[in-house]
């Protein structure tokens, strides 16, 4: 079974629209970590955020915000006022337990921002 | 930049030939990883290392072997390449201390491997 599900394969939005990328995870551990990465068309993987299972506070960084809800096992990512430079594939990832070094990635959501 | 390089960046080879990919880091991170990225699958872990000469298998390790003889280098070897191993391979690093869990991974630029 997939530990991380990103049900949205592709999303297109018009510039300046808000967009939310969904991430649902599955784990039996009480200690775990969640991550988001961005992969622009150039191909590199860029770390965006890390969240541990004991911290459910939402986080905002500029136009980016993350909503972590343990009750629904979700860690969603919202981009406000999207820009063309946000066009990329976004991956959600999970690492579990005290070992916590093996990452499980979702299959990614390809976001296209249309000017 | 996390100081990670991969070589070669592109390689085309033929079925049945051995291939070695190299990951080199200058960050003194303890943990190193090899992933493959394929459409529809995201990134999948092949092997990882938690110290010099200490390695373990990931979810797609069949057909691959690794070696780590020093902190900064992690080698991925395809003993006899097959067309199903055509992919983009990423190296990643994390955690300077043993036992540090849940730290973010930093990725290299990737190697595009084509097996004909």
Coordinates of N, CA and C in Angstrom, one line a residue:
Chain A
X1 N 0.8 -1.2 0.0 CA 0.0 0.0 0.0 C 0.9 1.2 0.0
X2 N 0.4 2.2 -0.7 CA 1.2 3.5 -0.7 C 1.2 4.1 0.6
X3 N 2.3 4.5 1.1 CA 2.4 5.3 2.4 C 2.1 6.7 2.2
X4 N 2.3 7.2 1.0 CA 2.0 8.6 0.7 C 1.3 8.7 -0.6
X5 N 0.1 9.3 -0.5 CA -0.8 9.5 -1.7 C -0.9 10.9 -2.1
X6 N -0.6 11.2 -3.3 CA -0.9 12.5 -3.9 C -1.8 12.2 -5.1
X7 N -3.1 12.4 -4.8 CA -4.1 12.0 -5.7 C -4.2 12.9 -7.0
X8 N -3.7 14.1 -6.8 CA -3.7 15.0 -8.0 C -2.5 14.8 -8.8
X9 N -2.6 14.3 -10.0 CA -1.5 14.0 -10.9 C -1.0 15.3 -11.5
X10 N -2.0 16.1 -12.1 CA -1.7 17.3 -12.7 C -2.7 18.4 -12.4
X11 N -2.2 19.6 -12.2 CA -3.1 20.7 -11.9 C -2.6 21.9 -12.7
X12 N -3.6 22.6 -13.3 CA -3.3 23.9 -14.0 C -4.1 25.0 -13.4
X13 N -3.4 26.1 -13.2 CA -4.1 27.3 -12.7 C -3.6 28.5 -13.4
X14 N -4.4 29.5 -13.4 CA -4.0 30.8 -14.0 C -3.2 31.6 -13.0
X15 N -2.3 32.3 -13.4 CA -1.4 33.1 -12.6 C -2.3 33.9 -11.6
X16 N -1.8 34.0 -10.4 CA -2.5 34.8 -9.3 C -3.6 34.0 -8.6
X17 N -4.0 32.8 -9.1 CA -4.9 32.0 -8.4 C -4.2 31.3 -7.3
X18 N -5.0 30.9 -6.3 CA -4.5 30.1 -5.2 C -4.7 28.6 -5.6
X19 N -3.7 27.8 -5.1 CA -3.8 26.4 -5.4 C -3.4 25.5 -4.2
X20 N -4.1 24.4 -4.0 CA -3.7 23.6 -2.9 C -3.4 22.2 -3.4
X21 N -2.2 21.7 -3.0 CA -1.8 20.4 -3.3 C -2.0 19.4 -2.2
X22 N -2.7 18.3 -2.4 CA -3.1 17.4 -1.4 C -2.0 16.3 -1.1
X23 N -1.9 15.9 0.1 CA -1.0 14.9 0.5 C -1.6 14.1 1.7
X24 N -1.8 12.8 1.4 CA -2.4 11.9 2.5 C -1.3 10.9 2.8
X25 N -1.1 10.6 4.0 CA -0.1 9.7 4.4 C -0.7 8.6 5.3
X26 N 0.1 7.5 5.4 CA -0.3 6.4 6.2 C 0.8 5.8 7.0
X27 N 0.7 5.8 8.3 CA 1.7 5.2 9.2 C 1.1 4.8 10.5
X28 N 1.8 3.8 11.1 CA 1.3 3.3 12.4 C 2.2 3.9 13.5
X29 N 3.3 4.6 13.1 CA 4.2 5.1 14.1 C 3.6 6.4 14.7
X30 N 3.9 6.7 16.0 CA 3.5 7.9 16.6 C 4.5 9.0 16.3
X31 N 5.7 8.6 16.0 CA 6.8 9.6 15.6 C 7.0 9.5 14.1
X32 N 6.8 10.5 13.4 CA 7.1 10.5 12.0 C 7.3 12.0 11.5
X33 N 7.8 12.1 10.3 CA 8.2 13.4 9.8 C 7.6 13.5 8.4
X34 N 7.2 14.7 8.0 CA 6.6 14.9 6.7 C 7.4 16.0 6.0
X35 N 7.5 15.9 4.7 CA 8.3 16.8 3.9 C 7.6 17.2 2.6
X36 N 7.9 18.4 2.1 CA 7.5 18.7 0.7 C 8.8 19.1 0.0
X37 N 8.9 18.7 -1.3 CA 10.0 19.0 -2.1 C 9.4 19.5 -3.4
X38 N 10.2 20.4 -4.1 CA 9.8 21.0 -5.4 C 10.8 20.5 -6.4
X39 N 10.3 20.1 -7.6 CA 11.2 19.8 -8.7 C 10.8 20.6 -9.9
X40 N 11.5 21.7 -10.1 CA 11.3 22.5 -11.3 C 11.7 21.8 -12.6
X41 N 11.3 22.4 -13.7 CA 11.6 21.8 -15.0 C 13.1 21.5 -15.2
X42 N 14.0 22.2 -14.5 CA 15.4 22.0 -14.6 C 15.8 20.6 -13.9
X43 N 15.0 20.0 -13.1 CA 15.2 18.7 -12.6 C 15.7 18.5 -11.2
X44 N 16.2 19.5 -10.6 CA 16.8 19.3 -9.2 C 15.6 19.2 -8.2
X45 N 15.9 18.7 -7.1 CA 14.9 18.5 -6.0 C 15.2 19.5 -4.9
X46 N 14.3 20.4 -4.6 CA 14.5 21.4 -3.7 C 13.6 21.2 -2.4
X47 N 14.3 21.2 -1.3 CA 13.6 21.0 0.0 C 12.8 22.2 0.3
X48 N 11.5 22.0 0.7 CA 10.7 23.2 1.1 C 10.4 23.2 2.6
X49 N 9.9 22.1 3.2 CA 9.5 22.1 4.5 C 9.6 20.7 5.2
X50 N 9.8 20.7 6.5 CA 9.8 19.5 7.3 C 8.9 19.7 8.5
X51 N 8.1 18.7 8.8 CA 7.2 18.9 9.9 C 7.2 17.6 10.7
X52 N 7.3 17.6 12.0 CA 7.3 16.4 12.8 C 5.9 16.1 13.3
X53 N 5.6 14.9 13.7 CA 4.3 14.5 14.1 C 3.7 15.1 15.3
X54 N 4.6 15.7 16.1 CA 4.1 16.3 17.4 C 3.8 17.8 17.2
X55 N 4.0 18.3 16.0 CA 3.8 19.7 15.8 C 2.7 19.9 14.7
X56 N 1.5 20.2 15.2 CA 0.4 20.4 14.2 C 0.2 21.8 13.8
X57 N 1.0 22.7 14.2 CA 0.8 24.1 13.9 C 1.0 24.3 12.4
X58 N 0.1 25.0 11.8 CA 0.3 25.3 10.4 C 1.5 26.3 10.2
X59 N 2.0 26.3 9.1 CA 3.2 27.1 8.8 C 3.0 27.9 7.6
X60 N 3.5 29.1 7.6 CA 3.4 30.0 6.5 C 4.8 30.6 6.2
X61 N 5.1 30.5 4.9 CA 6.4 31.1 4.5 C 6.1 31.9 3.2
X62 N 6.0 33.1 3.3 CA 5.7 33.9 2.1 C 4.4 33.5 1.5
X63 N 4.4 33.1 0.3 CA 3.2 32.7 -0.4 C 2.8 31.3 -0.2
X64 N 3.7 30.5 0.5 CA 3.5 29.1 0.8 C 2.9 28.9 2.2
X65 N 2.0 28.0 2.3 CA 1.5 27.6 3.6 C 1.2 26.1 3.6
X66 N 1.3 25.5 4.8 CA 1.1 24.1 5.0 C 0.1 23.8 6.1
X67 N -0.8 22.9 5.8 CA -1.8 22.6 6.8 C -1.7 21.1 7.1
X68 N -1.2 20.8 8.4 CA -1.0 19.5 8.9 C -2.2 19.1 9.8
X69 N -2.9 18.0 9.4 CA -4.0 17.6 10.2 C -3.8 16.1 10.5
X70 N -3.5 15.7 11.7 CA -3.3 14.3 12.1 C -4.7 13.6 12.0
X71 N -5.8 14.2 12.3 CA -7.1 13.6 12.3 C -7.4 13.0 10.9
X72 N -6.9 13.6 9.9 CA -7.2 13.2 8.5 C -6.0 12.6 7.8
X73 N -4.8 12.6 8.6 CA -3.6 12.1 8.0 C -3.2 12.9 6.7
X74 N -3.3 14.2 6.8 CA -3.1 15.0 5.6 C -2.0 16.1 5.9
X75 N -1.3 16.4 4.9 CA -0.3 17.5 5.0 C -0.3 18.3 3.7
X76 N -1.3 19.2 3.6 CA -1.6 19.9 2.4 C -0.8 21.1 2.2
X77 N -0.5 21.5 1.0 CA 0.4 22.6 0.7 C -0.4 23.6 -0.2
X78 N -0.4 24.8 0.2 CA -1.2 25.9 -0.5 C -0.2 26.9 -1.0
X79 N -0.3 27.3 -2.3 CA 0.4 28.4 -2.8 C -0.6 29.5 -3.1
X80 N -0.4 30.6 -2.5 CA -1.2 31.8 -2.7 C -0.7 32.7 -3.8
X81 N -1.6 33.2 -4.6 CA -1.3 34.1 -5.7 C -0.1 33.5 -6.5
X82 N -0.5 32.4 -7.1 CA 0.5 31.6 -7.9 C 1.2 32.4 -8.9
X83 N 2.5 32.0 -9.2 CA 3.3 32.7 -10.2 C 3.8 31.6 -11.2
X84 N 4.2 32.0 -12.3 CA 4.7 31.1 -13.3 C 5.9 30.3 -12.8
X85 N 6.7 30.9 -12.0 CA 7.9 30.2 -11.4 C 7.5 29.1 -10.4
X86 N 6.3 29.1 -10.1 CA 5.8 28.0 -9.2 C 5.6 26.7 -10.0
X87 N 5.6 26.8 -11.3 CA 5.4 25.6 -12.2 C 6.5 24.6 -11.9
X88 N 6.1 23.4 -11.4 CA 7.0 22.4 -11.0 C 6.2 21.1 -10.7
X89 N 7.0 20.1 -10.4 CA 6.4 18.9 -9.8 C 6.7 19.0 -8.3
X90 N 5.7 18.7 -7.5 CA 5.8 18.8 -6.0 C 5.6 17.4 -5.4
X91 N 6.5 17.1 -4.6 CA 6.5 15.8 -3.9 C 6.3 15.9 -2.4
X92 N 5.4 15.1 -1.9 CA 5.3 15.0 -0.5 C 6.0 13.7 0.0
X93 N 6.6 13.7 1.2 CA 7.4 12.5 1.6 C 7.2 12.3 3.1
X94 N 7.3 11.0 3.5 CA 7.2 10.6 4.9 C 8.4 9.8 5.3
X95 N 8.8 10.1 6.6 CA 9.8 9.2 7.2 C 9.2 8.8 8.6
X96 N 9.5 7.6 9.0 CA 8.8 7.1 10.1 C 9.8 6.7 11.3
X97 N 9.2 6.9 12.5 CA 9.8 6.3 13.7 C 11.2 6.9 14.0
X98 N 11.8 6.2 15.0 CA 13.1 6.6 15.5 C 14.2 6.5 14.5
X99 N 14.1 5.5 13.6 CA 15.2 5.4 12.6 C 15.0 6.6 11.6
X100 N 13.8 6.7 11.1 CA 13.4 7.9 10.4 C 14.2 8.4 9.2
X101 N 15.1 7.5 8.7 CA 15.9 8.0 7.6 C 15.4 7.5 6.2
X102 N 14.5 6.5 6.2 CA 14.0 6.1 4.9 C 12.8 7.0 4.6
X103 N 12.9 7.6 3.4 CA 11.8 8.4 2.9 C 10.9 7.6 2.0
X104 N 9.6 7.9 2.2 CA 8.6 7.3 1.2 C 8.0 8.5 0.5
X105 N 8.2 8.5 -0.8 CA 7.7 9.7 -1.6 C 6.3 9.3 -2.2
X106 N 5.5 10.4 -2.3 CA 4.3 10.3 -3.2 C 4.7 10.3 -4.6
X107 N 3.8 10.2 -5.5 CA 4.1 10.1 -6.9 C 4.2 11.5 -7.6
X108 N 3.9 12.5 -6.8 CA 4.1 13.9 -7.2 C 2.8 14.5 -7.9
X109 N 2.8 15.8 -7.8 CA 1.7 16.6 -8.5 C 2.4 17.6 -9.4
X110 N 2.1 17.5 -10.6 CA 2.7 18.5 -11.6 C 1.8 19.7 -11.7
X111 N 2.3 20.8 -11.3 CA 1.6 22.1 -11.3 C 2.1 23.0 -12.4
X112 N 1.1 23.4 -13.2 CA 1.4 24.4 -14.3 C 0.7 25.7 -14.0
X113 N 1.4 26.7 -14.0 CA 0.8 28.1 -13.8 C 0.8 28.8 -15.1
X114 N -0.4 29.1 -15.6 CA -0.5 29.7 -16.9 C -0.5 31.2 -16.8
X115 N 0.4 31.9 -17.5 CA 0.4 33.4 -17.4 C -0.8 34.0 -18.0
Chain B
X1 N 23.4 25.3 -1.5 CA 23.8 24.1 -2.1 C 24.4 23.2 -1.0
X2 N 24.0 21.9 -1.1 CA 24.5 20.9 -0.1 C 25.8 20.3 -0.5
X3 N 26.4 20.7 -1.5 CA 27.7 20.1 -1.8 C 27.6 18.7 -2.2
X4 N 26.7 18.3 -3.1 CA 26.6 17.0 -3.6 C 26.8 17.0 -5.1
X5 N 27.6 16.1 -5.6 CA 27.8 16.0 -7.1 C 27.6 14.5 -7.4
X6 N 27.1 14.3 -8.7 CA 26.9 13.0 -9.2 C 27.6 12.9 -10.5
X7 N 28.2 11.7 -10.8 CA 28.9 11.5 -12.1 C 28.7 10.1 -12.5
X8 N 28.5 9.9 -13.8 CA 28.3 10.9 -14.8 C 26.9 11.6 -14.7
X9 N 26.6 12.6 -15.4 CA 25.3 13.2 -15.4 C 24.4 12.6 -16.4
X10 N 25.0 12.1 -17.5 CA 24.2 11.3 -18.5 C 25.0 10.1 -18.9
X11 N 24.3 9.0 -19.1 CA 25.0 7.9 -19.7 C 24.1 7.0 -20.5
X12 N 24.6 6.6 -21.6 CA 23.8 5.6 -22.5 C 24.7 4.4 -22.5
X13 N 24.1 3.2 -22.3 CA 24.8 2.0 -22.3 C 24.0 0.9 -22.9
X14 N 24.5 -0.3 -23.0 CA 23.8 -1.4 -23.6 C 23.4 -2.4 -22.6
X15 N 22.4 -3.1 -22.9 CA 21.9 -4.2 -22.0 C 23.1 -5.2 -21.8
X16 N 23.2 -5.5 -20.5 CA 24.2 -6.5 -20.1 C 25.6 -5.9 -19.7
X17 N 25.8 -4.7 -19.8 CA 27.0 -4.1 -19.4 C 26.9 -3.6 -18.0
X18 N 28.1 -3.6 -17.3 CA 28.1 -3.0 -15.9 C 28.1 -1.5 -16.0
X19 N 27.5 -0.9 -15.0 CA 27.5 0.6 -14.9 C 27.7 0.9 -13.4
X20 N 28.5 1.9 -13.2 CA 28.7 2.5 -11.8 C 28.4 4.0 -11.8
X21 N 27.6 4.4 -10.9 CA 27.3 5.8 -10.7 C 27.9 6.2 -9.4
X22 N 28.4 7.4 -9.4 CA 29.1 7.9 -8.3 C 28.4 9.1 -7.6
X23 N 28.3 9.1 -6.3 CA 27.8 10.3 -5.6 C 28.9 10.8 -4.7
X24 N 29.2 12.0 -4.7 CA 30.3 12.6 -3.9 C 29.7 13.8 -3.1
X25 N 30.0 13.8 -1.8 CA 29.5 14.9 -1.0 C 30.7 15.6 -0.2
X26 N 30.5 16.8 0.1 CA 31.6 17.6 0.8 C 31.0 18.1 2.1
X27 N 29.8 17.5 2.6 CA 29.1 18.1 3.7 C 29.3 17.2 5.0
X28 N 30.0 16.1 4.9 CA 30.3 15.3 6.0 C 29.0 14.7 6.6
X29 N 28.0 14.5 5.8 CA 26.8 13.8 6.3 C 27.0 12.3 6.4
X30 N 26.4 11.8 7.4 CA 26.6 10.4 7.7 C 25.7 9.5 6.7
X31 N 24.5 9.9 6.5 CA 23.6 9.1 5.7 C 23.6 9.5 4.2
X32 N 23.6 8.5 3.4 CA 23.6 8.7 1.9 C 22.6 7.7 1.3
X33 N 22.0 8.1 0.2 CA 20.9 7.4 -0.4 C 21.0 7.4 -1.9
X34 N 20.5 6.3 -2.5 CA 20.3 6.3 -3.9 C 18.8 6.0 -4.2
X35 N 18.2 6.9 -5.0 CA 16.8 6.8 -5.5 C 16.8 6.7 -7.0
X36 N 15.7 6.1 -7.5 CA 15.4 6.2 -8.9 C 14.1 6.9 -9.1
X37 N 14.0 7.7 -10.1 CA 12.7 8.4 -10.4 C 12.2 8.0 -11.7
X38 N 11.0 7.5 -11.7 CA 10.3 7.1 -12.9 C 8.9 7.7 -13.0
X39 N 8.4 8.0 -14.2 CA 7.1 8.6 -14.3 C 6.0 7.7 -13.6
X40 N 5.2 8.3 -12.8 CA 4.1 7.5 -12.2 C 4.5 6.8 -10.9
X41 N 5.8 6.9 -10.6 CA 6.3 6.2 -9.3 C 6.9 7.2 -8.3
X42 N 7.1 8.4 -8.7 CA 7.8 9.3 -7.8 C 9.3 8.8 -7.6
X43 N 9.8 9.0 -6.4 CA 11.2 8.6 -6.1 C 11.1 7.3 -5.3
X44 N 11.9 6.3 -5.6 CA 11.9 5.1 -4.9 C 13.3 4.8 -4.4
X45 N 13.4 4.4 -3.2 CA 14.7 4.2 -2.5 C 15.3 2.8 -3.0
X46 N 16.6 2.9 -3.5 CA 17.2 1.7 -4.0 C 18.1 1.1 -2.8
X47 N 19.0 1.9 -2.3 CA 19.9 1.5 -1.2 C 20.2 2.7 -0.4
X48 N 20.6 2.5 0.8 CA 21.1 3.7 1.6 C 22.3 3.2 2.5
X49 N 23.0 4.2 3.0 CA 24.1 3.9 3.8 C 24.0 4.8 5.1
X50 N 24.3 4.2 6.2 CA 24.3 4.9 7.5 C 25.7 5.1 8.1
X51 N 26.7 4.8 7.3 CA 28.1 5.0 7.7 C 29.0 4.3 6.7
X52 N 30.3 4.5 6.9 CA 31.3 3.9 6.0 C 31.1 2.3 6.2
X53 N 31.0 1.7 5.1 CA 30.8 0.2 5.0 C 29.5 -0.3 5.5
X54 N 28.6 0.6 5.9 CA 27.3 0.2 6.4 C 26.2 0.6 5.4
X55 N 25.6 -0.4 4.9 CA 24.5 -0.1 3.9 C 23.3 -1.0 4.1
X56 N 22.2 -0.7 3.5 CA 21.0 -1.5 3.6 C 20.2 -1.3 2.4
X57 N 19.2 -2.2 2.2 CA 18.4 -2.2 1.0 C 17.2 -1.3 1.2
X58 N 16.8 -0.7 0.1 CA 15.5 0.0 0.0 C 14.5 -0.8 -0.7
X59 N 13.4 -0.2 -1.1 CA 12.3 -1.0 -1.7 C 12.5 -1.5 -3.1
X60 N 13.5 -1.0 -3.8 CA 13.7 -1.5 -5.2 C 15.2 -1.9 -5.4
X61 N 15.7 -2.7 -4.6 CA 17.2 -3.0 -4.6 C 17.6 -4.1 -5.6
X62 N 16.7 -4.9 -6.1 CA 17.1 -6.0 -7.0 C 17.8 -5.4 -8.2
X63 N 18.9 -6.0 -8.5 CA 19.7 -5.6 -9.7 C 20.7 -4.5 -9.4
X64 N 20.8 -4.1 -8.2 CA 21.7 -3.0 -7.8 C 22.5 -3.4 -6.6
X65 N 23.8 -2.9 -6.6 CA 24.6 -3.0 -5.4 C 25.2 -1.7 -5.1
X66 N 25.7 -1.5 -3.8 CA 26.3 -0.2 -3.5 C 27.5 -0.5 -2.7
X67 N 28.4 0.6 -2.6 CA 29.5 0.5 -1.7 C 29.9 1.9 -1.2
X68 N 30.4 1.9 0.0 CA 30.8 3.2 0.6 C 32.0 2.9 1.4
X69 N 33.2 3.2 0.8 CA 34.5 3.0 1.4 C 35.0 4.2 2.2
X70 N 34.4 5.4 1.9 CA 34.7 6.6 2.7 C 33.5 7.5 2.8
X71 N 33.5 8.4 3.8 CA 32.3 9.2 4.1 C 31.8 9.9 2.9
X72 N 32.7 10.4 2.0 CA 32.2 11.3 1.0 C 31.7 10.6 -0.3
X73 N 31.9 9.3 -0.4 CA 31.6 8.7 -1.7 C 30.6 7.5 -1.5
X74 N 29.6 7.5 -2.4 CA 28.6 6.4 -2.3 C 28.4 5.9 -3.8
X75 N 28.8 4.7 -4.1 CA 28.7 4.2 -5.4 C 27.5 3.3 -5.6
X76 N 26.9 3.4 -6.7 CA 25.7 2.5 -7.1 C 26.2 1.8 -8.4
X77 N 26.1 0.5 -8.3 CA 26.5 -0.4 -9.4 C 25.3 -1.2 -9.9
X78 N 25.2 -1.2 -11.2 CA 24.3 -2.1 -11.9 C 25.2 -3.2 -12.5
X79 N 25.2 -4.4 -12.0 CA 26.1 -5.4 -12.4 C 25.9 -5.8 -13.9
X80 N 24.7 -5.8 -14.3 CA 24.3 -6.2 -15.7 C 23.1 -5.4 -16.1
X81 N 23.3 -4.2 -16.7 CA 22.2 -3.3 -16.9 C 21.1 -3.9 -17.8
X82 N 19.8 -3.6 -17.4 CA 18.7 -4.0 -18.2 C 17.9 -2.7 -18.6
X83 N 17.0 -2.9 -19.6 CA 16.3 -1.7 -20.1 C 15.3 -1.2 -19.0
X84 N 14.9 -2.1 -18.1 CA 14.0 -1.6 -17.0 C 14.7 -0.7 -16.0
X85 N 16.1 -0.6 -16.1 CA 16.8 0.2 -15.2 C 17.1 1.6 -15.9
X86 N 16.5 1.8 -17.0 CA 16.5 3.2 -17.6 C 15.7 4.1 -16.7
X87 N 16.4 5.1 -16.2 CA 15.7 6.0 -15.2 C 16.6 7.2 -14.9
X88 N 16.1 8.1 -14.1 CA 16.9 9.1 -13.5 C 17.3 8.7 -12.1
X89 N 18.5 8.8 -11.8 CA 19.0 8.3 -10.5 C 19.5 9.6 -9.7
X90 N 19.0 9.6 -8.5 CA 19.3 10.7 -7.6 C 20.0 10.2 -6.3
X91 N 21.1 10.9 -6.0 CA 21.7 10.6 -4.7 C 21.2 11.7 -3.7
X92 N 21.2 11.3 -2.4 CA 20.8 12.3 -1.4 C 21.6 12.0 -0.1
X93 N 21.7 13.1 0.7 CA 22.4 13.0 2.0 C 21.6 13.6 3.1
X94 N 21.8 13.1 4.3 CA 21.2 13.7 5.5 C 21.9 13.4 6.7
X95 N 21.7 14.1 7.8 CA 22.1 13.7 9.1 C 23.6 13.6 9.3
X96 N 24.2 14.5 10.0 CA 25.7 14.4 10.3 C 26.0 13.5 11.4
X97 N 25.0 13.2 12.3 CA 25.2 12.4 13.5 C 24.4 11.1 13.4
X98 N 25.0 10.0 13.8 CA 24.3 8.7 13.9 C 23.1 8.8 14.7
X99 N 22.0 8.3 14.2 CA 20.8 8.3 15.0 C 19.9 9.5 14.8
X100 N 20.4 10.5 14.1 CA 19.5 11.7 13.8 C 18.4 11.2 12.9
X101 N 17.2 11.3 13.3 CA 16.1 10.8 12.5 C 15.3 12.0 12.0
X102 N 14.7 11.7 10.9 CA 13.7 12.6 10.4 C 14.3 13.9 9.9
X103 N 15.6 14.0 9.6 CA 16.1 15.2 9.0 C 15.9 15.2 7.5
X104 N 15.9 16.4 7.0 CA 15.6 16.6 5.6 C 16.8 16.0 4.8
X105 N 16.5 15.5 3.6 CA 17.5 15.0 2.7 C 17.8 16.1 1.7
X106 N 19.0 16.2 1.3 CA 19.4 17.1 0.2 C 19.9 16.2 -1.0
X107 N 19.4 16.7 -2.1 CA 19.6 15.8 -3.3 C 20.7 16.4 -4.2
X108 N 21.3 15.4 -4.9 CA 22.2 15.8 -6.0 C 21.5 16.1 -7.2
X109 N 22.2 16.5 -8.3 CA 21.5 16.9 -9.5 C 20.9 15.8 -10.4
X110 N 21.2 14.6 -10.1 CA 20.7 13.5 -10.8 C 21.6 13.0 -12.0
X111 N 21.4 11.7 -12.3 CA 22.1 11.1 -13.4 C 21.0 10.4 -14.3
X112 N 21.0 10.8 -15.6 CA 20.0 10.2 -16.5 C 20.7 9.0 -17.2
X113 N 20.2 7.8 -16.9 CA 20.8 6.6 -17.5 C 19.8 6.0 -18.5
X114 N 20.3 5.7 -19.6 CA 19.5 5.0 -20.7 C 20.2 3.7 -21.0
X115 N 19.4 2.6 -20.9 CA 19.9 1.3 -21.2 C 19.2 0.8 -22.5
X116 N 20.0 0.6 -23.5 CA 19.5 0.3 -24.8 C 19.4 -1.3 -25.0

